[in-house]
Amino acid sequence: SALTHQWYAGSGEAARIDSSGRLLHGTSASVTANSETRNVQIVTDVNNANQGLGIYAFTAGNTAPRLDLGSSPNGSVNTFTTASSSGGLCGRINFLGSDGDEFLPTARIEGRVDGTAGNGDMPGRLEFYTTADGASSPTERMRIDSSGRVGIGASPSHVLDVTTTGNRARFKAGTGNCDIELSSI
């Protein structure tokens, strides 16, 4: 039979590793969000204004806390003999909201390989997704590619590529004139 390991702070449970090997903090039962159950979960009560994860550094140098998300197509830990392929997902941040029955995605940000990776060469892009009203899954809305091009509504082929279907782009100034300057350098 599988074991559950629990740690206590004062009179209450502080953390546990459940029978499936998940690390749980603030809960004795794992949470499933968007049909997925994560291996490490931090759950805080609804009345706690300090909800979240803090990573802090106090250094005299030019360093800061990091959150690294990485993915390798090789099946062995610490073996990098296979390069990531173009379009390969490197990391994802999901934003979820409750629909009254379960957590569903409202938005997400993905980091992907943006071209051919090779020794010392890792082109990357960021993709930004939001979920439309009446939908339950996000759609890509904006992309910044490895060349620094920004695409809104489409994969960019120019420095700024805005593609709309039936809509119009609008530039509006709060007061005074709204100037748009188009010129060559």
Short mmCIF file of C-alpha atoms in Angstrom, two decimals, residues 71-73 83-91 110-115 117 122-125 127:
data_model
loop_
_atom_site.label_atom_id
_atom_site.label_comp_id
_atom_site.label_asym_id
_atom_site.label_seq_id
_atom_site.Cartn_x
_atom_site.Cartn_y
_atom_site.Cartn_z
CA SER A 71 11.92 21.18 -21.71
CA SER A 72 14.14 18.71 -23.56
CA PRO A 73 12.94 16.18 -26.14
CA ALA A 83 17.94 19.38 -29.95
CA SER A 84 14.53 20.95 -29.42
CA SER A 85 12.55 21.20 -32.64
CA SER A 86 11.08 24.37 -34.14
CA GLY A 87 7.76 25.11 -32.44
CA GLY A 88 8.70 22.94 -29.44
CA LEU A 89 7.12 24.05 -26.16
CA CYS A 90 9.71 25.16 -23.55
CA GLY A 91 7.37 26.47 -20.85
CA GLU A 110 3.96 30.07 -23.87
CA GLY A 111 7.66 30.08 -24.69
CA ARG A 112 8.54 28.07 -27.81
CA VAL A 113 11.54 27.35 -30.01
CA ASP A 114 11.32 29.64 -33.07
CA GLY A 115 13.52 28.03 -35.72
CA ALA A 117 18.09 24.92 -32.57
CA MET A 122 18.29 28.57 -29.28
CA PRO A 123 15.89 30.94 -31.13
CA GLY A 124 12.76 31.60 -29.11
CA ARG A 125 9.34 33.23 -29.25
CA GLU A 127 2.94 33.53 -27.56
#
